[in-house]
mmCIF file of C-alpha atoms in Angstrom:
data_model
loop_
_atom_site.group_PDB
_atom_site.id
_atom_site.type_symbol
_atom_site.label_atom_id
_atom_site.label_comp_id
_atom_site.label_asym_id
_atom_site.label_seq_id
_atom_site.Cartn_x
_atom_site.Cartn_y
_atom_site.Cartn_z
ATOM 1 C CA UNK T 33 287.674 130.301 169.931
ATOM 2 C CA UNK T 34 287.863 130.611 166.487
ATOM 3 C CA UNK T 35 284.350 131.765 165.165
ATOM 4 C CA UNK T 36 283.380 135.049 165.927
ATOM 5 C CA UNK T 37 282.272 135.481 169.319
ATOM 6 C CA UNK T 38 278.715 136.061 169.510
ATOM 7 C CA UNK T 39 277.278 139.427 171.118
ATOM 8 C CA UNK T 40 276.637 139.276 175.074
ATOM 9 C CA UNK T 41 273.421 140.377 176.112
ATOM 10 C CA UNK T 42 272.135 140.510 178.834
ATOM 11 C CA UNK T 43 269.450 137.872 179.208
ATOM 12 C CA UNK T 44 267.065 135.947 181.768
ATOM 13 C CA UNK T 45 268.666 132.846 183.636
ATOM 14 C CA UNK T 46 266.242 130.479 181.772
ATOM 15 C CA UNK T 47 266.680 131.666 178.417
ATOM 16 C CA UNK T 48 270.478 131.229 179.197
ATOM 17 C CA UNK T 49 269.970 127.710 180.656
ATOM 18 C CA UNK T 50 267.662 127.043 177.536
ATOM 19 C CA UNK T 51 270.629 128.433 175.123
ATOM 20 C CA UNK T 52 272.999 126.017 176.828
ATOM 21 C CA UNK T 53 270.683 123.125 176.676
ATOM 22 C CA UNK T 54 269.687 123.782 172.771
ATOM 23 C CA UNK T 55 273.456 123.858 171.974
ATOM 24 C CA UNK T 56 274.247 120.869 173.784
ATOM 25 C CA UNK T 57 271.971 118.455 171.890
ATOM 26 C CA UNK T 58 272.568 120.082 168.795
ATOM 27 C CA UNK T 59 276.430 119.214 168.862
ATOM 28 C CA UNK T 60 275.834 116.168 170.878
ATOM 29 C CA UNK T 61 273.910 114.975 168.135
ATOM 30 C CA UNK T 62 276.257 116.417 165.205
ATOM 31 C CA UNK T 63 279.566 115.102 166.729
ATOM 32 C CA UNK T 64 278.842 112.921 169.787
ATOM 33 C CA UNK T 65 278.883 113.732 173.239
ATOM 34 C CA UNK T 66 282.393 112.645 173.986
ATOM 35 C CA UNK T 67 283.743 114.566 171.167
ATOM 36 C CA UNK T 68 281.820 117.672 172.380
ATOM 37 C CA UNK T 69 283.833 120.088 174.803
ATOM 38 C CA UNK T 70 282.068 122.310 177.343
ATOM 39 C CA UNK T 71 284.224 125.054 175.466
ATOM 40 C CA UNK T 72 281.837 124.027 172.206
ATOM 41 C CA UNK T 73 279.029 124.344 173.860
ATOM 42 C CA UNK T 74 279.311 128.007 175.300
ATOM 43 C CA UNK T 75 280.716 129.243 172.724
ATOM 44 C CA UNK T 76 277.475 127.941 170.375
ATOM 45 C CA UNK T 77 275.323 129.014 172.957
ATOM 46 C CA UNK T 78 276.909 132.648 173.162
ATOM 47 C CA UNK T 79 276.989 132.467 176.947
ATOM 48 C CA UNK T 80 279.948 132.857 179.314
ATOM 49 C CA UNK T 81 281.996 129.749 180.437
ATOM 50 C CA UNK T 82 280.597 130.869 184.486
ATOM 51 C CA UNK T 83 276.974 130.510 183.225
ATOM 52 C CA UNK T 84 277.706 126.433 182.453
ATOM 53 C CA UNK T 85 279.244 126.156 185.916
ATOM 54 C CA UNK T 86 276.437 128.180 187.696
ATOM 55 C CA UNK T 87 274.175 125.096 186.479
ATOM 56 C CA UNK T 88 275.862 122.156 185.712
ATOM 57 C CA UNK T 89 279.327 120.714 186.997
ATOM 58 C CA UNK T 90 280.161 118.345 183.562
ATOM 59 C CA UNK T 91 278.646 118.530 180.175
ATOM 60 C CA UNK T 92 277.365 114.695 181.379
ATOM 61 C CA UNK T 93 274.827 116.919 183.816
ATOM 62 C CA UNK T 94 273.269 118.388 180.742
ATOM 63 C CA UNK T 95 271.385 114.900 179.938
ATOM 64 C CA UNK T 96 268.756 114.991 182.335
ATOM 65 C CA UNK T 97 267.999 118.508 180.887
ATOM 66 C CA UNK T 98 267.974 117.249 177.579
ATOM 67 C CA UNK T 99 265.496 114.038 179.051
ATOM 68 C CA UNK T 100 263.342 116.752 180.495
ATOM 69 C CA UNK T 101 262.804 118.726 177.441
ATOM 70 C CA UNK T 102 262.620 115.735 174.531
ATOM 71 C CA UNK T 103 259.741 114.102 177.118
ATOM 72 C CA UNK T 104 257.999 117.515 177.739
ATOM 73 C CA UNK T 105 257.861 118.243 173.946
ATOM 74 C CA UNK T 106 256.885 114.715 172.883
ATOM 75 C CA UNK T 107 254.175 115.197 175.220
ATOM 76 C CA UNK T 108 252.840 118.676 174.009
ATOM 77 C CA UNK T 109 253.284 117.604 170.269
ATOM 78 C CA UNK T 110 251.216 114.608 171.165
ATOM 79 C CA UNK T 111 248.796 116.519 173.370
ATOM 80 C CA UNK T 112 248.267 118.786 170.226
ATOM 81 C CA UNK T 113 247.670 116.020 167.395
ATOM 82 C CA UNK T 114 244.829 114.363 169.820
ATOM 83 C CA UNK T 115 243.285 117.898 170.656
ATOM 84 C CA UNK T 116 242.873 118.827 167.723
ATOM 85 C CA UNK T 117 240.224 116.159 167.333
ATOM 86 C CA UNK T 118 236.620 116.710 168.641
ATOM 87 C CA UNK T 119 236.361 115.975 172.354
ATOM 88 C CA UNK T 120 234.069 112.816 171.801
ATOM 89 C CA UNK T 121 235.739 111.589 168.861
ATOM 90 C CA UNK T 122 237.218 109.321 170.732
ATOM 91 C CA UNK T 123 238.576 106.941 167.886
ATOM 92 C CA UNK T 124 239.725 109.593 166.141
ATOM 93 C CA UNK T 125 241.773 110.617 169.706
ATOM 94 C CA UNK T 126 243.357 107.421 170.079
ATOM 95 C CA UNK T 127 244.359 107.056 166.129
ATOM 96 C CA UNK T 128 245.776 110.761 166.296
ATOM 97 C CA UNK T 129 248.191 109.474 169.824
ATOM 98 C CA UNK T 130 249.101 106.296 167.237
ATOM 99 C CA UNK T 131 250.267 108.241 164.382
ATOM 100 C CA UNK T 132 251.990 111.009 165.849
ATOM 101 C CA UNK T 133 253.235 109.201 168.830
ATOM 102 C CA UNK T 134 254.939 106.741 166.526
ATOM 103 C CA UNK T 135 255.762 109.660 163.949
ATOM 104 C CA UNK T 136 257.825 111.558 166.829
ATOM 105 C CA UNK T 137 259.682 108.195 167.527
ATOM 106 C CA UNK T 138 260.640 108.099 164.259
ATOM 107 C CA UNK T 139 261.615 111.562 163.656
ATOM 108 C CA UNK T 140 263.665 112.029 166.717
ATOM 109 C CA UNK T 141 265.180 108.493 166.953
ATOM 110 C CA UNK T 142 268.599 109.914 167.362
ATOM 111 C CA UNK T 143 268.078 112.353 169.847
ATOM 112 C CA UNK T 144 265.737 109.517 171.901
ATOM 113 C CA UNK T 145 268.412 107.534 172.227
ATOM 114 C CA UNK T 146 271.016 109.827 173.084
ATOM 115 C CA UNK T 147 269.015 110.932 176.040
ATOM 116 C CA UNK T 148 267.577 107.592 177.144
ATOM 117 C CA UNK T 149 271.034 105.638 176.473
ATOM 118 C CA UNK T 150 270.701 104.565 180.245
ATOM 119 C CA UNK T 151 267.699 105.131 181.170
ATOM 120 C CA UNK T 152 266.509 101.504 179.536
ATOM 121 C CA UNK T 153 265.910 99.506 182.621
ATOM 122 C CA UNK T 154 264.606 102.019 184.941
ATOM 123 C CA UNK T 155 260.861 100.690 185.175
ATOM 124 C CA UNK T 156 259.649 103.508 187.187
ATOM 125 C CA UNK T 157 261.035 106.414 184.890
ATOM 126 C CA UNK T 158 259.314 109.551 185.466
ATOM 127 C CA UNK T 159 259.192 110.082 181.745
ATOM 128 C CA UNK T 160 257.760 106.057 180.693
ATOM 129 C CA UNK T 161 254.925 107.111 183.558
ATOM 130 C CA UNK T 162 254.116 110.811 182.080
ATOM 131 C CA UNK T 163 253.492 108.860 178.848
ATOM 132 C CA UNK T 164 251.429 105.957 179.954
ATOM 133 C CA UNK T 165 249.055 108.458 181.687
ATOM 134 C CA UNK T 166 248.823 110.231 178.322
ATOM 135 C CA UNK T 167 247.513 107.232 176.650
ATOM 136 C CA UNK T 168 246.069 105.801 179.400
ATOM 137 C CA UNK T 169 243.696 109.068 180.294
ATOM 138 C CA UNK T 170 242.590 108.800 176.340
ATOM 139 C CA UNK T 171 241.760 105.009 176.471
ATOM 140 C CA UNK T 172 240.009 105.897 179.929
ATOM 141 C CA UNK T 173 238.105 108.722 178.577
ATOM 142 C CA UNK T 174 236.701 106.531 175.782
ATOM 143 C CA UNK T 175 235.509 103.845 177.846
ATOM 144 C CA UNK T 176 233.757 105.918 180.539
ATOM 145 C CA UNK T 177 231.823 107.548 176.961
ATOM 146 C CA UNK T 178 230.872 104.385 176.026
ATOM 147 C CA UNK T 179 233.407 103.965 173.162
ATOM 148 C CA UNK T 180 234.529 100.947 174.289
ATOM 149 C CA UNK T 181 234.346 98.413 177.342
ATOM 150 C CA UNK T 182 235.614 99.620 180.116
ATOM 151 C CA UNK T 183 239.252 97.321 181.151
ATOM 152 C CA UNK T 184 242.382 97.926 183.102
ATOM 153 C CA UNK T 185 243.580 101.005 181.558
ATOM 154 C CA UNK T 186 246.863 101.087 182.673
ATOM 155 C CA UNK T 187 247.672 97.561 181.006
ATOM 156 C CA UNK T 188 246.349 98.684 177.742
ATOM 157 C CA UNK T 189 248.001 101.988 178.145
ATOM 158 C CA UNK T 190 251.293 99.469 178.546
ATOM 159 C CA UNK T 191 249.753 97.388 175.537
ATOM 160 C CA UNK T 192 249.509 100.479 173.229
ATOM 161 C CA UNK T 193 252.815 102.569 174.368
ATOM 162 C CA UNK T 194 254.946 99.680 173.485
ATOM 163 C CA UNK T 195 253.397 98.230 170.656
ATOM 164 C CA UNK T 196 254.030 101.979 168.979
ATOM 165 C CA UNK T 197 257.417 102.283 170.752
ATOM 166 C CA UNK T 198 258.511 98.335 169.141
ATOM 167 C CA UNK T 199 256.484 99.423 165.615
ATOM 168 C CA UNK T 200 258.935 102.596 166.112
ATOM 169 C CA UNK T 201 262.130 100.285 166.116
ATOM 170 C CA UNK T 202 260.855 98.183 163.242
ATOM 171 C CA UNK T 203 260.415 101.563 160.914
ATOM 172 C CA UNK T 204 263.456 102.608 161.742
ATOM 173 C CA UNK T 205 265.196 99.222 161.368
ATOM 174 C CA UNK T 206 263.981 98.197 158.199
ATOM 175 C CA UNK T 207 262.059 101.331 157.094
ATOM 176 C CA UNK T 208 258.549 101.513 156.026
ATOM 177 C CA UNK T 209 255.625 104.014 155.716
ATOM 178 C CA UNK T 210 255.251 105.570 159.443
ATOM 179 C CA UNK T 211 251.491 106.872 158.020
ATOM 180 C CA UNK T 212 250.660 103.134 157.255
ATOM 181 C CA UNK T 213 251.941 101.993 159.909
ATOM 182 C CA UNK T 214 250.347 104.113 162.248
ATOM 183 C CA UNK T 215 246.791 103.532 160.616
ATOM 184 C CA UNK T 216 247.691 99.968 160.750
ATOM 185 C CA UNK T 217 248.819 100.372 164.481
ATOM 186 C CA UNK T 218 245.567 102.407 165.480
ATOM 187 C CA UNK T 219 242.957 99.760 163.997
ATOM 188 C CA UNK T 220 244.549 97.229 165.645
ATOM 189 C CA UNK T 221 244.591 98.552 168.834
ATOM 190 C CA UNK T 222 240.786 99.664 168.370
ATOM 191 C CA UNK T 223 239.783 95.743 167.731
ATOM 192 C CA UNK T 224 241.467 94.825 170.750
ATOM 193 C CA UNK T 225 239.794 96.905 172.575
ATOM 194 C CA UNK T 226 236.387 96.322 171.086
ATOM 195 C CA UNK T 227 236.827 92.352 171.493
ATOM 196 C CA UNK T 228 236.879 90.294 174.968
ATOM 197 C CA UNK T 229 238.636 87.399 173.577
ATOM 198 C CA UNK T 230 238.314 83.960 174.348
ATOM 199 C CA UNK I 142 291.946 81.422 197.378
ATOM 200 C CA UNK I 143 290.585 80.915 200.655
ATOM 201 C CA UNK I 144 288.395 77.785 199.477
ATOM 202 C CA UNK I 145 289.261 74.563 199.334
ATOM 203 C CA UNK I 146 290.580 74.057 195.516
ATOM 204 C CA UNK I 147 288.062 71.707 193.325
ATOM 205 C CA UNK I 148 289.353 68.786 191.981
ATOM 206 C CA UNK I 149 290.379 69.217 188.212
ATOM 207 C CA UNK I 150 289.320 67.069 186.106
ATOM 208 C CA UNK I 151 289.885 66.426 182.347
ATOM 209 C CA UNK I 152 286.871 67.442 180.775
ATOM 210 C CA UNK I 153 286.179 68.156 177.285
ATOM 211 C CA UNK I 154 286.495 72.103 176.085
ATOM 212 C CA UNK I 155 282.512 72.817 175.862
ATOM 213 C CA UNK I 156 281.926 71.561 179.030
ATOM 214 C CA UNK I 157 284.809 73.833 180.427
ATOM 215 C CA UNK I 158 283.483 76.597 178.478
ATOM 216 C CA UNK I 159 280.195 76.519 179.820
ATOM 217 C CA UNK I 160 281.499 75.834 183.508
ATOM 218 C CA UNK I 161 283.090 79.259 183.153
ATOM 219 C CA UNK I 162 279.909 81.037 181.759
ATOM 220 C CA UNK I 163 277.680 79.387 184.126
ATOM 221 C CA UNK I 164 280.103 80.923 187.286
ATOM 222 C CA UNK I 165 280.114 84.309 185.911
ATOM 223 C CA UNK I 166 276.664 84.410 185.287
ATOM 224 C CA UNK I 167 276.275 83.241 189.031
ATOM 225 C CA UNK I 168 278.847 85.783 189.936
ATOM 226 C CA UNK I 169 278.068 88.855 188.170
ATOM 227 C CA UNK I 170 274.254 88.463 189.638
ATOM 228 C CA UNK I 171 275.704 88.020 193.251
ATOM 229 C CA UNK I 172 278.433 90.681 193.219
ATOM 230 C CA UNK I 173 278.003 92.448 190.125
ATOM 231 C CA UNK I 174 279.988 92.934 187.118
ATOM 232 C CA UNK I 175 282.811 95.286 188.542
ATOM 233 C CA UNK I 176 283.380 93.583 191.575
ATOM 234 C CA UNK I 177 283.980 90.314 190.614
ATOM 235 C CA UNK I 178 287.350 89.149 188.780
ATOM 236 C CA UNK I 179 288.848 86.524 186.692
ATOM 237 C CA UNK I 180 290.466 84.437 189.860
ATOM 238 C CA UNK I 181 286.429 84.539 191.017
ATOM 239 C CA UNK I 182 285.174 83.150 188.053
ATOM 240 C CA UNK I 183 288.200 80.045 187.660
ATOM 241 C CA UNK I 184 288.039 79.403 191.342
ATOM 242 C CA UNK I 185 284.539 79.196 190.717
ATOM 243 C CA UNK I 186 284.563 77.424 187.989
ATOM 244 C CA UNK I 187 287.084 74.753 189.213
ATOM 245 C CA UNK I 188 289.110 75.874 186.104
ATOM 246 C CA UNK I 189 292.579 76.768 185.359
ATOM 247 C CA UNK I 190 293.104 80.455 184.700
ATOM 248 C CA UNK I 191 294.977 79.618 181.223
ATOM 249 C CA UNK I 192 291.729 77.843 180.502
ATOM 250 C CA UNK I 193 290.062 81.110 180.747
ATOM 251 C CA UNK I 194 292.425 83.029 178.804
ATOM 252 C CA UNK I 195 292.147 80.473 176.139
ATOM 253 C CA UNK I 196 288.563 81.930 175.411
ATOM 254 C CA UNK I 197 288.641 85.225 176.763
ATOM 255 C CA UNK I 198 290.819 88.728 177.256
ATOM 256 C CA UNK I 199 288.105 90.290 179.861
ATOM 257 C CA UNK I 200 285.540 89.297 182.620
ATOM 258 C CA UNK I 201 283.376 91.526 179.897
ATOM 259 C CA UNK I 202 284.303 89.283 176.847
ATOM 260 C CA UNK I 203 281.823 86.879 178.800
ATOM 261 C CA UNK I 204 279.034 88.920 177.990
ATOM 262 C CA UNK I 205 278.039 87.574 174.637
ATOM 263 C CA UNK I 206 278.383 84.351 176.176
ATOM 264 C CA UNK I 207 275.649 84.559 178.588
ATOM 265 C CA UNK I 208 273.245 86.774 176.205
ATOM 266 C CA UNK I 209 274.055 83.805 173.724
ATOM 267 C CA UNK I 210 272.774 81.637 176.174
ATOM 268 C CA UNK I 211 269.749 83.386 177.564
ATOM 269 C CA UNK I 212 268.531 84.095 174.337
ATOM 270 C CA UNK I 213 269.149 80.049 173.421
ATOM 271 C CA UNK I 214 266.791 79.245 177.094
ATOM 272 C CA UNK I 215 264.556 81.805 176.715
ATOM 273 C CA UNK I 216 263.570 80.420 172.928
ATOM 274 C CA UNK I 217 263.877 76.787 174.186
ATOM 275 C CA UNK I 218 261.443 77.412 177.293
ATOM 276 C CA UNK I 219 258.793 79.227 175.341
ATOM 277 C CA UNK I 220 258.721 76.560 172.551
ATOM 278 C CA UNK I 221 258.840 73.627 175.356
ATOM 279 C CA UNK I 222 255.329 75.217 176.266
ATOM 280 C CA UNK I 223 254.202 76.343 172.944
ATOM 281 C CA UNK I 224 254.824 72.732 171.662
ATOM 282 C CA UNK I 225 252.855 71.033 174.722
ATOM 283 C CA UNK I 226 249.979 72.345 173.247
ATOM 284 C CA UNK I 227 247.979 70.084 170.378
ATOM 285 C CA UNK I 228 249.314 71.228 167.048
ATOM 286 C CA UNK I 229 246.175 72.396 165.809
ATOM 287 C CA UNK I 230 245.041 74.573 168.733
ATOM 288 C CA UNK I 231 246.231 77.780 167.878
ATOM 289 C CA UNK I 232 244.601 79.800 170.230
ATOM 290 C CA UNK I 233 246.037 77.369 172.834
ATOM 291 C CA UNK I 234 249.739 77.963 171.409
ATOM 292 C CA UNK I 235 249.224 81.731 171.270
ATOM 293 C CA UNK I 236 248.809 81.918 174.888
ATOM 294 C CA UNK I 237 251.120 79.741 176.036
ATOM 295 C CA UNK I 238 253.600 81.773 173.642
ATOM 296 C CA UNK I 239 252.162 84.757 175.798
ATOM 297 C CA UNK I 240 252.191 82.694 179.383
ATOM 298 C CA UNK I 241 255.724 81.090 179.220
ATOM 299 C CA UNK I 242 257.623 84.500 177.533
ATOM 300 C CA UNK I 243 256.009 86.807 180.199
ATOM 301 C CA UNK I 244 257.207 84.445 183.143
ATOM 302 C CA UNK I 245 260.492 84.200 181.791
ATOM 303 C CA UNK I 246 260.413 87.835 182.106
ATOM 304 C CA UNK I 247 259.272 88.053 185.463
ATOM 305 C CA UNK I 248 261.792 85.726 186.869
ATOM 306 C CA UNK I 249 264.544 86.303 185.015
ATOM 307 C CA UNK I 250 264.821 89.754 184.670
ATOM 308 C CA UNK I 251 268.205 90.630 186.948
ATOM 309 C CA UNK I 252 270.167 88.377 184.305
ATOM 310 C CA UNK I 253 267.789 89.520 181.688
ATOM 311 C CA UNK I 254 269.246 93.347 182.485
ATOM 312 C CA UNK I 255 272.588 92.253 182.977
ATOM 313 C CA UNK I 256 272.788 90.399 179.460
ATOM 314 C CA UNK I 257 271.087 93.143 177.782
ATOM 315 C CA UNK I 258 272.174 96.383 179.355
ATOM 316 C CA UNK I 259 274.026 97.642 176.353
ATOM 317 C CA UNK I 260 271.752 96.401 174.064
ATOM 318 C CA UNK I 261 268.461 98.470 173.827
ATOM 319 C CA UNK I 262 269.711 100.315 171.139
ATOM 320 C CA UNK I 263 270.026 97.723 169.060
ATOM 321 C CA UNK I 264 267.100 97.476 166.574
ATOM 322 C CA UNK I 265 268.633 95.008 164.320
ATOM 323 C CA UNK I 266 270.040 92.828 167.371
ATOM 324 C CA UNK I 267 269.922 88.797 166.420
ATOM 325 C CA UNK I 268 268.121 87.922 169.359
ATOM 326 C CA UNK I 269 265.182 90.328 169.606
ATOM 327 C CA UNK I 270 264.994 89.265 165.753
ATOM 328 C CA UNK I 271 265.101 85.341 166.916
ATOM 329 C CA UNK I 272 262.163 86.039 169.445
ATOM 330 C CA UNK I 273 260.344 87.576 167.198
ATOM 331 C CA UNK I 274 260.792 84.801 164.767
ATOM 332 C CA UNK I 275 259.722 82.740 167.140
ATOM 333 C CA UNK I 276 256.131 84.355 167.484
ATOM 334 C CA UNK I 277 255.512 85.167 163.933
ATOM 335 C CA UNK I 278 255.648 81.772 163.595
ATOM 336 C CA UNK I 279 252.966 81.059 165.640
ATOM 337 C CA UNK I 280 250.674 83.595 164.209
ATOM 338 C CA UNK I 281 251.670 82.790 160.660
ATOM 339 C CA UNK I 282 250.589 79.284 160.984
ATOM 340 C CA UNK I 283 247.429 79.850 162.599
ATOM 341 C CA UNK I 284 246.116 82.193 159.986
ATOM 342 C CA UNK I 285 247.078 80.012 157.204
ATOM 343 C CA UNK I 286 245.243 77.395 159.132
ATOM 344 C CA UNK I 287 242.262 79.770 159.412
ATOM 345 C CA UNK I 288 242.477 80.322 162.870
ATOM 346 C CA UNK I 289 242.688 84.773 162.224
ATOM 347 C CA UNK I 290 242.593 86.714 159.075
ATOM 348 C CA UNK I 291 245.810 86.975 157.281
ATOM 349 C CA UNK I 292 247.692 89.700 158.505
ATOM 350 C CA UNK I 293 251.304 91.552 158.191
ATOM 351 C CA UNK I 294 252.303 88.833 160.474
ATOM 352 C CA UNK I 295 255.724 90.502 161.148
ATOM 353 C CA UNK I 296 254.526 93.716 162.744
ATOM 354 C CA UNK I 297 251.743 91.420 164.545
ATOM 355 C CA UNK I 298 254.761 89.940 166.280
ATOM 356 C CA UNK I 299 256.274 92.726 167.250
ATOM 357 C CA UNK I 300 253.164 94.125 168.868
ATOM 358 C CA UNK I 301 253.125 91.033 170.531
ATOM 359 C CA UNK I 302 256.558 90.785 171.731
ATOM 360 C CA UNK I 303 256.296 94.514 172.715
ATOM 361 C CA UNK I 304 253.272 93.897 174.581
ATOM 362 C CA UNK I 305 254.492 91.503 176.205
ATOM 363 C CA UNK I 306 257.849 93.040 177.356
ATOM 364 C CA UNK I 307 255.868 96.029 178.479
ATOM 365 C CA UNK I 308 253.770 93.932 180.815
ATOM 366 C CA UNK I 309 256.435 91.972 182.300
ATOM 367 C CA UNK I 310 258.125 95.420 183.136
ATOM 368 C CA UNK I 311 255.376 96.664 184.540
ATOM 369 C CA UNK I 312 254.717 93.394 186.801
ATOM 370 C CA UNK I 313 258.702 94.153 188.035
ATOM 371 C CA UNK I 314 258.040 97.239 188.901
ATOM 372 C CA UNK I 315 254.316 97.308 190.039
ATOM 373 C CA UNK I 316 253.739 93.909 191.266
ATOM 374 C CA UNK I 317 250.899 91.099 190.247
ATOM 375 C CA UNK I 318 249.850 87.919 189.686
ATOM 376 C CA UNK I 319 252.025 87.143 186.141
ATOM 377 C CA UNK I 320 249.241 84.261 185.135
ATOM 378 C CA UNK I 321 246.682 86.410 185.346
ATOM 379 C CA UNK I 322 248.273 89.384 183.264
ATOM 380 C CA UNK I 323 249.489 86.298 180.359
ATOM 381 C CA UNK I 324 245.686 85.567 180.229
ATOM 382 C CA UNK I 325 244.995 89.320 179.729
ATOM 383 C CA UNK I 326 247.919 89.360 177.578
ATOM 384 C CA UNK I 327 246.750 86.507 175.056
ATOM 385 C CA UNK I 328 242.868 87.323 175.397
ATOM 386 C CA UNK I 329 244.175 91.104 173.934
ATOM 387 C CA UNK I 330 246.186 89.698 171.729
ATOM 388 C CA UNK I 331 242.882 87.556 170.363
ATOM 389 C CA UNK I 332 240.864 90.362 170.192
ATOM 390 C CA UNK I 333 243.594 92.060 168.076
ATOM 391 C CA UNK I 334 244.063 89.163 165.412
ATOM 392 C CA UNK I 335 240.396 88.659 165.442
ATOM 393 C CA UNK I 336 239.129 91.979 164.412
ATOM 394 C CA UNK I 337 240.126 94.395 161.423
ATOM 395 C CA UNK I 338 239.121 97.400 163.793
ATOM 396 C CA UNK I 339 237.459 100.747 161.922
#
């Protein structure tokens, strides 16, 4: 090793596992995962070469940690943005999922796709479902108030995650004002649920 | 090869070209990508091997090939549908836009995943941007005929290509009747164009 070797101490298993996790997408994202030894990422973590092996058997096991995590915290920052709007604003609820569902997107692009590089085609991902119910339960919530007509939830909730999720792609692609977008993405979802159509 | 040889016949390079493509598309569907070889795709083909290693180095060098080409259907399909519809009935192209794409989907989703599996990562891949082409089009010229409000017609499309995708995922994985989810599809989509929302 060449840094300095960080202090041992003695710590609980999950803030160990954490350690290892935190290290391994911070060098997977700095120098790619095939570039990154399991060497690099005890030693960043400050945890013995044992405590990797006690959990995971290649640094390719890490990922579904990593999946765990990103999905857990997009959830809980979205959660957060939509709470802190009053419980029968319901507009208000489903604008604050647009903006900072699509502003995580953007943020975290990199570290999206390095933990969903093959996870593109599975159509009954644990993660894709967590999220859907997140939007869905909001949409729901509103139409059982009264907001707006009561529909098949779970196809809007499909409607509204991807529409964000492709608006996502676009800002990143050719770049943009997330804000705007997200204001833009929010209004448009609230006409189509107000209107029936043809 | 255990089967009886095909007669060879001289036959201009294209047609050769696509007699190869068409075999490993057929091939890599039925067997999969790893398990199928080069002497699989000439015998199927009824071509000579040098004829394949005219074109290609690897079974894998097919793969832009057959993306090239389900890209090329897919857009040909949806505008065979979208153009069966009178030229002035917007609403009318719109769904059959919605109708045709999502079927395609639906039924061709194994060679859909198979063309595409490296590909989701893409955001600035030429034939998501073709697609999308393909349905700003049809918005554009319906609201500068008057048929919706002017809009940013561009991220319209991708809401409505991402809304689209979404569904036909969610059909895959959770069954349904795929005419009745295009109707929802282009009725949302309606409601969407129609309305300026808060």
């Amino acid at each position: 090793m060449k840094t300095k070797q960080r202090q041992r101490q003695v710590k609980p298993a999950e803030v160990r596992l954490d350690e290892l996790v935190s290290a391994a997408q911070v060098l997977f994202l700095e120098k790619g995962m095939k570039a990154t030894t399991v060497d690099d990422i005890v030693e960043r973590a400050g945890v013995a070469k044992g405590t990797f092996y006690h959990y995971f058997n290649t640094k390719t096991d890490l990922l579904p940690a990593l999946r765990e995590r990103f999905a857990r915290r997009f959830l809980e920052r979205v959660s957060e943005a939509v709470e802190a709007c009053a419980e029968d604003d319901w507009r208000g609820r489903l604008s604050a999922w647009c903006q900072r569902s699509l502003s995580i997107c953007v943020e975290d692009f990199r570290l999206h796709d390095l933990v969903y590089a093959d996870h593109y085609h599975d159509r009954s991902d644990p993660d894709l479902n967590q999220v859907l119910d997140q939007v869905e339960a909001i949409l729901r919530a509103g139409g059982e108030a009264g907001a707006w007509p009561q529909a098949d939830w779970r196809r809007l909730a499909v409607i509204a995650f991807w529409s964000m999720h492709g608006l996502a792609d676009d800002l990143i692609a050719r770049g943009g004002d997330s804000e705007e977008v997200g204001r833009f993405l929010s209004q448009r979802l609230l006409a189509m649920l107000g209107g029936t159509g043809t």
